[in-house]
Amino acid sequence: MAVVNMIPLFVCMARNNFVGHAVEVGFDIWNLFHRWIGRVVVLESVAHMLAWTVNKVDQAGWEGLNEALRISHFYQVGLMAEIALILIAFLSTSPLRHANYEFFLSMHQLLVAFFVAGVWWHLYIDMLPQMVYCNVAIAIWVADRVFRILRILRNNIRWRRKGLLSNVAEVAPLKGGDAVRFSVELSTPFKYRPGTHAYLYVPRIGWWQSHPFSIAWTSAEESKQAVGATQMPDKHHEPQKTTTPKKTTMHFIISKHDGFTRALYDAAQSAAATADPEKLENGCVLKVLGLVEGPYGGHHSLDSFGTVVLVAGGVGITHCLGYVRHLLHGYNEGTVATQRVKLVWVIRKSEHIHWVSDWLEEILRMPLCRRVLEVDIYITRPSTTISGDEWAGHGGLVNVHVGRPEFEIVLEKVVRRRIGAMAVTVCGGGAVSDSVRAATLKFVDQATIDFSEESFTW
Ligand SMILES: Cc1cc2nc3c(=O)[nH]c(=O)nc-3n(C[C@H](O)[C@H](O)[C@H](O)COP(=O)(O)OP(=O)(O)OC[C@H]3O[C@@H](n4cnc5c(N)ncnc54)[C@H](O)[C@@H]3O)c2cc1C
């Protein structure tokens, strides 16, 4: 059973999970399954080993057991796989996993290699019939890696007369600190779906590391007939309909933590300190080789809900903005059921508004925005250098508040004025998600509400 269960175990960890794609379930759920199936595999394989041990000791005593382990490759590699599996289980516990994710990941991959090699050899020596399941699991792992490499090549490598060229990412530290904007032009145009994320590789900063980030915004440079258009067509600007995007740029907002993100932030800051302000393009100070793998996810569509509430905590805004733009565009085109969109963004510092202010402005300029959208920004620790006053010009579409939101009050107002079924989605730290979930629960008897969360971690 342990060997058979290696198949779903490996399916669940694949970034290119075609089953997940078909049933429209995101990677974080599969990751949860991966962890639980992993625990089942550990229990099954420990039971297998204990059953054999008890039997052996019963038949030949402890000397017999020692002898078997000393002379038999079959048992030695089985024991190697068992030890690797137990270590994997121990290292995967949440505190250890989050303490140093990169260390966990490297050790996990190394131990998995020992585990799979041990199992395969164990089965191969006696040509056991379970071999086929092990081979299928290995094939799933190989296929995922191949697809990942193909995605990287498709997104990042282009062939020109000069030879092979790869993407150069532009990194700009953002006003107010704590984050950078990372923009990278893809070699192949792609169709954006809200809620998608991609893995970024910046070898100069993080060697082989790849980190997931939500695609906060996309822009596309159209063919010569239409200039400077955004990727989503707009019925009030007809030329966009007839053109195909030639270049797509993905934009990410990366907030700093302690590892890769801090190193990237520090590199952008030190480049900014020495840069000549007159030569800066779009505020970009650092150009680095930046590879994008993806997009992944984006299975959760909000198109069929009459009322949509999106709550973002801090950098969680990257998950929400794409939905807002998509729903507004859909409203204009008549392709979504959504009539009301409420965006609630909770930030610590006033300056964090600058992370996405230009994109927010672009959204607020979209046709019929006033009919559909309402934005509430809550600043929990406002500074004196910036206030929300600059947003007052948007005719009451953006309300800036000081302090934490009372989500129950916010939701109550939306529930009262709702049209059709409601979707509430939250992307933020644990506290914001918990409060929104608890507040949503209070209204499930009064309205049809679909609740979803994105936690930015797994
Ligand atoms: C689907 C998704 C979308 C995300 N979108 C954004 C975004 O738009 N902007 C943003 O700033 N952050 C986003 N994140 C979070 C971002 O991936 C992590 O903050 C980043 O990987 C931390 O890197 P670090 O080395 O600085 O982390 P560390 O300081 O070492 O750790 C900080 C936290 O990040 C987790 N983490 C570290 N590396 C990874 C990894 N490779 N994969 C998953 N988790 C990791 C750790 O477990 C820990 O909880 C997203 C995460 C996910 C899963």
XYZ file of C-alpha atoms and ligand atoms in Angstrom:
511
model
C 0.000 0.000 0.000
C 2.872 2.386 0.799
C 4.247 1.933 -2.737
C 0.820 2.337 -4.359
C 0.251 5.514 -2.360
C 3.485 6.935 -3.744
C 1.489 7.667 -6.919
C -1.038 10.117 -5.386
C 1.778 11.403 -3.158
C 3.774 12.398 -6.239
C 0.726 13.662 -8.168
C -0.106 16.027 -5.308
C 3.352 17.598 -5.171
C 3.588 18.277 -8.913
C 3.376 21.918 -9.952
C 2.111 20.663 -13.311
C -0.745 18.708 -11.840
C -3.083 17.992 -14.742
C -5.603 16.328 -12.450
C -5.647 19.510 -10.372
C -6.117 21.546 -13.500
C -8.989 19.348 -14.685
C -10.860 19.497 -11.364
C -9.891 23.158 -10.828
C -8.320 22.679 -7.422
C -5.315 24.798 -6.528
C -1.829 23.753 -5.493
C -2.279 24.654 -1.803
C -5.079 22.071 -1.463
C -2.976 19.469 -3.282
C -0.125 20.356 -1.005
C -2.335 19.601 1.993
C -3.229 16.234 0.432
C 0.488 15.683 -0.246
C 1.290 16.123 3.436
C -1.523 13.835 4.609
C -0.867 11.114 2.048
C 2.811 11.418 3.029
C 1.874 10.702 6.653
C -0.167 7.687 5.541
C 2.795 6.385 3.503
C 5.057 6.762 6.548
C 2.615 4.842 8.760
C 2.145 2.101 6.178
C 5.818 1.642 5.595
C 6.639 1.664 9.333
C 3.914 -0.965 9.813
C 5.477 -3.001 6.983
C 8.913 -2.804 8.595
C 7.630 -3.573 12.111
C 5.659 -6.589 10.883
C 8.771 -7.974 9.189
C 10.944 -7.204 12.274
C 8.570 -8.915 14.706
C 8.352 -11.937 12.429
C 12.136 -12.116 11.977
C 12.883 -11.779 15.695
C 10.265 -14.414 16.400
C 11.851 -16.813 13.887
C 15.576 -16.159 14.305
C 16.002 -13.881 17.326
C 17.840 -10.509 17.370
C 21.002 -12.180 15.997
C 19.000 -13.396 13.008
C 17.723 -9.876 12.447
C 21.259 -8.405 12.641
C 22.543 -11.064 10.286
C 19.799 -10.387 7.742
C 20.561 -6.660 7.775
C 24.329 -7.331 7.524
C 24.310 -9.631 4.514
C 21.187 -8.821 2.523
C 21.111 -5.886 0.076
C 17.365 -6.347 -0.073
C 16.973 -5.450 3.610
C 19.745 -2.833 3.630
C 18.187 -0.686 0.904
C 14.742 -1.189 2.451
C 16.101 0.118 5.743
C 17.734 3.065 3.930
C 14.357 4.003 2.400
C 12.682 3.641 5.805
C 15.191 5.898 7.576
C 14.944 8.509 4.793
C 11.135 8.447 5.046
C 11.135 8.907 8.818
C 13.575 11.815 8.505
C 11.343 13.370 5.819
C 8.360 13.143 8.168
C 10.322 14.719 11.010
C 11.743 17.589 8.904
C 8.336 18.328 7.374
C 6.721 19.322 10.665
C 5.394 22.872 10.387
C 7.828 24.656 12.786
C 10.883 23.081 11.109
C 9.493 23.631 7.613
C 8.846 27.333 8.195
C 12.011 27.966 10.239
C 14.165 27.731 7.127
C 12.178 26.803 4.065
C 15.161 26.519 1.712
C 17.016 24.173 4.067
C 13.837 22.123 4.474
C 13.333 21.971 0.694
C 16.924 20.930 -0.075
C 16.920 18.250 2.638
C 13.457 17.086 1.589
C 14.577 16.618 -2.017
C 17.786 14.847 -0.992
C 15.942 12.490 1.357
C 13.251 11.817 -1.243
C 16.046 10.764 -3.638
C 17.328 8.277 -1.007
C 13.803 7.073 -0.271
C 12.854 6.490 -3.911
C 16.223 4.890 -4.733
C 15.873 2.622 -1.675
C 12.316 1.562 -2.525
C 13.140 0.993 -6.197
C 16.205 -1.129 -5.404
C 14.353 -3.037 -2.675
C 11.669 -3.974 -5.215
C 14.123 -4.549 -8.069
C 16.281 -7.099 -6.213
C 13.364 -9.516 -5.902
C 11.522 -8.196 -8.976
C 8.460 -7.607 -6.822
C 5.193 -6.791 -8.645
C 4.906 -3.426 -6.816
C 7.800 -2.208 -8.995
C 5.329 -0.854 -11.542
C 3.800 1.567 -8.997
C 7.221 2.855 -8.038
C 8.051 3.386 -11.724
C 4.802 5.300 -12.267
C 5.612 7.575 -9.307
C 9.109 8.218 -10.697
C 7.624 8.941 -14.144
C 5.253 11.524 -12.598
C 8.193 13.244 -10.914
C 10.235 13.248 -14.152
C 7.271 14.533 -16.210
C 6.723 17.406 -13.772
C 10.398 18.409 -13.986
C 10.319 18.235 -17.790
C 7.205 20.435 -17.935
C 8.783 22.881 -15.514
C 11.870 23.164 -17.708
C 9.730 23.562 -20.840
C 7.735 26.349 -19.177
C 10.943 28.129 -18.195
C 12.294 27.842 -21.729
C 9.026 29.046 -23.290
C 8.696 32.063 -20.995
C 12.259 33.197 -20.803
C 14.389 32.156 -23.721
C 14.175 33.686 -27.176
C 16.128 33.045 -30.295
C 17.565 36.103 -32.057
C 20.240 36.569 -34.715
C 22.722 37.255 -31.942
C 21.922 33.843 -30.442
C 19.918 32.779 -27.421
C 18.666 35.603 -25.236
C 17.114 35.274 -21.814
C 14.855 37.606 -19.857
C 16.209 40.524 -17.928
C 14.053 41.515 -14.980
C 13.767 45.076 -13.753
C 13.668 45.511 -10.009
C 12.638 48.774 -8.378
C 12.466 49.441 -4.652
C 9.083 50.904 -3.769
C 8.400 54.102 -1.871
C 7.794 53.430 1.771
C 10.210 50.516 1.748
C 9.547 46.893 2.612
C 8.973 45.779 -0.989
C 10.232 45.842 -4.540
C 8.444 45.763 -7.860
C 9.761 43.019 -10.099
C 8.883 43.316 -13.789
C 9.842 40.848 -16.437
C 8.990 40.755 -20.109
C 8.178 37.250 -21.306
C 9.461 35.904 -24.573
C 6.036 34.440 -25.413
C 2.786 36.389 -24.890
C 0.491 34.768 -22.385
C -3.158 35.095 -21.402
C -3.593 36.321 -17.859
C -6.078 34.695 -15.499
C -6.795 36.306 -12.109
C -5.493 34.435 -9.085
C -2.484 33.017 -10.902
C 1.036 32.911 -9.533
C 4.438 32.153 -10.982
C 7.757 30.998 -9.592
C 10.652 33.422 -9.935
C 14.292 32.438 -10.298
C 16.964 35.097 -9.853
C 20.263 33.159 -9.940
C 22.319 36.198 -8.884
C 20.283 36.476 -5.691
C 19.101 32.983 -4.902
C 21.076 30.542 -7.097
C 18.699 27.627 -7.813
C 15.874 28.854 -5.561
C 12.407 29.428 -6.976
C 9.782 31.353 -5.025
C 6.063 31.686 -5.756
C 4.574 35.166 -6.232
C 1.129 36.266 -7.373
C 1.049 37.942 -10.746
C -0.027 41.368 -9.564
C -0.404 43.008 -12.959
C 0.299 42.390 -16.606
C 0.897 44.832 -19.391
C 1.164 44.118 -23.051
C 2.727 46.036 -25.878
C 0.434 45.613 -28.852
C 1.379 45.324 -32.477
C 2.056 48.548 -34.402
C -1.629 49.392 -35.030
C -2.351 49.936 -31.334
C 0.013 51.509 -28.932
C 0.468 51.224 -25.188
C -2.593 49.104 -24.553
C -3.098 47.022 -21.474
C -3.625 43.328 -21.998
C -7.312 43.281 -21.240
C -9.158 44.845 -24.134
C -11.515 47.682 -23.467
C -14.636 48.189 -25.568
C -14.097 51.937 -25.561
C -10.765 51.521 -27.306
C -11.701 49.450 -30.315
C -8.213 48.938 -31.872
C -7.244 46.706 -28.988
C -9.719 44.061 -30.102
C -8.069 43.468 -33.425
C -4.468 43.230 -32.296
C -2.464 40.474 -30.751
C -0.101 41.295 -27.903
C 3.500 41.001 -28.956
C 5.161 41.368 -25.615
C 3.704 40.609 -22.234
C 5.259 41.942 -19.083
C 4.465 40.362 -15.743
C 4.707 42.533 -12.655
C 5.118 41.288 -9.105
C 5.242 43.049 -5.752
C 7.694 41.261 -3.491
C 7.685 42.129 0.185
C 10.787 41.406 2.166
C 11.134 38.530 4.591
C 14.422 37.016 5.701
C 15.794 34.973 2.834
C 15.595 35.420 -0.940
C 13.177 38.358 -0.685
C 15.455 40.267 1.696
C 18.507 39.652 -0.502
C 16.563 40.938 -3.528
C 15.357 43.973 -1.605
C 18.873 44.741 -0.335
C 20.340 44.410 -3.852
C 17.717 46.833 -5.204
C 18.342 49.259 -2.345
C 22.120 49.281 -2.829
C 21.660 49.739 -6.605
C 19.331 52.673 -5.827
C 21.915 54.238 -3.545
C 24.481 54.412 -6.360
C 22.133 55.035 -9.327
C 22.042 58.260 -11.321
C 18.375 59.393 -10.974
C 18.378 60.875 -14.502
C 19.194 57.539 -16.100
C 16.531 55.547 -14.314
C 13.862 53.940 -16.495
C 10.504 53.587 -14.734
C 12.260 53.839 -11.397
C 14.072 50.583 -12.166
C 17.524 50.499 -10.617
C 18.515 46.867 -10.846
C 18.559 44.658 -13.930
C 19.098 40.983 -13.292
C 18.592 37.700 -15.059
C 15.079 36.787 -13.910
C 13.313 33.623 -15.021
C 9.600 33.003 -14.676
C 8.038 29.563 -14.332
C 4.288 29.522 -14.668
C 1.636 30.761 -14.599
C 0.032 28.313 -12.207
C -3.270 28.332 -10.311
C -6.087 30.756 -10.989
C -8.711 28.019 -10.775
C -11.075 30.030 -8.650
C -13.324 32.100 -10.884
C -15.520 34.798 -9.337
C -17.307 35.578 -12.607
C -20.637 34.048 -11.631
C -21.122 35.981 -8.382
C -23.298 39.091 -8.343
C -21.368 40.594 -5.443
C -17.694 40.091 -4.782
C -15.751 41.145 -1.700
C -11.968 40.965 -1.910
C -10.010 41.506 1.276
C -6.239 41.960 1.139
C -3.784 42.270 3.996
C -0.523 43.994 2.985
C 1.076 42.375 -0.030
C -2.032 40.186 -0.415
C -3.270 42.992 -2.684
C -1.323 41.277 -5.493
C -3.833 38.435 -5.398
C -6.869 40.774 -5.471
C -5.987 43.434 -8.059
C -6.149 41.061 -11.011
C -9.651 39.963 -9.980
C -10.825 43.568 -9.671
C -9.538 44.481 -13.115
C -10.927 41.299 -14.647
C -14.389 41.722 -13.082
C -14.615 45.388 -14.106
C -13.598 44.516 -17.605
C -16.137 41.673 -17.621
C -18.849 44.037 -16.374
C -18.098 46.405 -19.255
C -18.125 43.561 -21.747
C -21.145 41.821 -20.221
C -19.194 38.609 -19.725
C -19.520 38.278 -15.934
C -22.492 38.221 -13.563
C -20.742 40.564 -11.136
C -22.526 43.844 -10.392
C -20.764 44.925 -7.208
C -17.109 44.647 -6.220
C -15.773 45.716 -2.859
C -12.028 45.808 -2.317
C -10.817 46.121 1.277
C -7.086 46.599 1.708
C -5.474 46.646 5.134
C -1.952 48.079 5.266
C 0.391 48.904 8.077
C 1.930 52.102 6.702
C 0.388 54.834 4.551
C 3.355 54.573 2.169
C 2.372 51.042 1.200
C -0.348 52.573 -0.983
C 2.500 53.374 -3.401
C 3.078 49.663 -3.991
C 0.140 49.583 -6.392
C -1.087 53.185 -6.658
C -0.512 53.452 -10.434
C -2.419 50.211 -11.072
C -5.198 51.270 -8.742
C -5.439 54.558 -10.663
C -5.661 52.583 -13.909
C -8.504 50.524 -12.475
C -10.301 53.649 -11.280
C -10.087 55.072 -14.803
C -11.843 52.023 -16.284
C -15.289 52.720 -17.755
C -18.293 52.264 -15.462
C -15.990 51.724 -12.518
C -18.145 54.028 -10.400
C -21.165 51.734 -10.814
C -19.387 48.626 -9.678
C -16.362 49.263 -7.507
C -15.814 50.534 -3.998
C -12.387 50.531 -2.378
C -11.717 50.792 1.358
C -8.131 51.218 2.486
C -7.367 50.783 6.184
C -4.041 52.094 7.474
C -3.229 50.606 10.849
C -0.114 52.702 11.593
C -0.449 55.881 9.507
C 2.524 58.214 9.131
C 2.395 61.985 8.915
C 4.173 62.151 5.542
C 1.258 60.783 3.563
C -2.433 60.690 4.165
C -5.259 59.236 2.230
C -6.343 62.726 1.085
C -4.773 62.276 -2.331
C -7.371 59.582 -3.002
C -10.291 61.838 -2.180
C -10.282 62.994 -5.827
C -11.744 59.714 -6.956
C -15.255 60.823 -6.138
C -15.719 58.680 -3.062
C -14.700 55.469 -4.812
C -11.737 55.122 -2.474
C -12.293 55.556 1.244
C -9.226 55.741 3.404
C -9.624 54.857 7.087
C -7.247 54.837 10.001
C -7.187 51.747 12.198
C -8.282 48.170 11.767
C -11.493 47.311 9.959
C -14.436 45.736 11.735
C -15.036 43.066 9.131
C -18.433 42.224 10.515
C -19.611 45.801 9.938
C -17.986 45.919 6.494
C -19.632 42.653 5.433
C -22.969 43.549 6.970
C -23.169 46.629 4.722
C -22.295 44.578 1.648
C -24.768 41.819 2.534
C -27.543 44.403 2.889
C -26.870 45.844 -0.584
C -25.858 42.604 -2.286
C -26.997 41.532 -5.714
C -27.155 37.772 -6.329
C -24.801 35.281 -4.752
C -21.782 36.631 -2.907
C -18.130 35.651 -2.977
C -15.778 36.655 -0.195
C -12.110 36.052 -0.767
C -9.254 36.990 1.528
C -5.522 37.071 1.034
C -3.488 38.284 3.956
C -1.806 37.261 7.161
C -3.387 34.706 9.461
C -5.105 37.329 11.652
C -6.844 39.064 8.733
C -7.941 35.726 7.242
C -9.259 34.517 10.616
C -11.260 37.712 11.182
C -12.761 37.692 7.682
C -13.635 33.986 7.947
C -15.297 34.556 11.346
C -17.198 37.602 10.050
C -18.350 35.723 6.930
C -19.663 32.864 9.059
C -22.088 35.297 10.733
C -23.858 35.941 7.421
C -24.034 32.487 5.872
C -27.682 32.172 6.960
C -28.639 35.456 5.352
C -26.976 35.168 1.958
C -25.428 32.624 -0.386
C -21.741 33.190 0.307
C -18.757 31.409 -1.182
C -15.687 31.937 0.985
C -12.136 31.355 -0.205
C -8.683 32.209 1.105
C -5.176 32.447 -0.232
C -2.546 32.261 2.457
C 0.713 32.894 0.532
C 2.337 29.989 2.298
C 2.173 26.213 2.451
C 0.763 31.152 -4.164
C 1.667 32.154 -3.459
C 1.679 33.470 -3.893
C 2.508 34.406 -3.256
N 2.502 35.705 -3.695
C 3.295 36.623 -3.097
C 3.324 37.987 -3.549
O 2.643 38.374 -4.498
N 4.168 38.847 -2.922
C 4.946 38.460 -1.862
O 5.682 39.295 -1.334
N 4.912 37.189 -1.405
C 4.132 36.255 -2.000
N 4.130 34.949 -1.553
C 4.998 34.595 -0.431
C 6.410 34.363 -0.935
O 6.480 33.216 -1.762
C 7.356 34.161 0.237
O 7.261 35.301 1.052
C 8.788 34.023 -0.218
O 8.961 32.776 -0.865
C 9.690 34.125 0.984
O 11.018 33.931 0.562
P 12.206 34.138 1.629
O 13.375 33.271 1.202
O 12.516 35.579 1.800
O 11.497 33.515 2.903
P 11.920 33.287 4.394
O 12.192 34.576 5.114
O 12.973 32.245 4.432
O 10.541 32.668 4.930
C 9.356 33.463 5.039
C 8.114 32.590 4.835
O 7.999 32.237 3.432
C 7.878 30.815 3.290
N 8.658 30.438 2.100
C 9.984 30.624 1.911
N 10.366 30.134 0.717
C 9.239 29.633 0.142
C 8.969 28.967 -1.091
N 9.928 28.720 -1.978
N 7.699 28.556 -1.337
C 6.705 28.788 -0.453
N 6.890 29.418 0.725
C 8.138 29.829 1.024
C 8.510 30.220 4.568
O 7.941 28.971 4.870
C 8.158 31.259 5.606
O 6.856 31.020 6.114
C 3.323 34.007 -2.171
C 3.311 32.668 -1.752
C 2.493 31.756 -2.374
C 2.498 30.326 -1.900
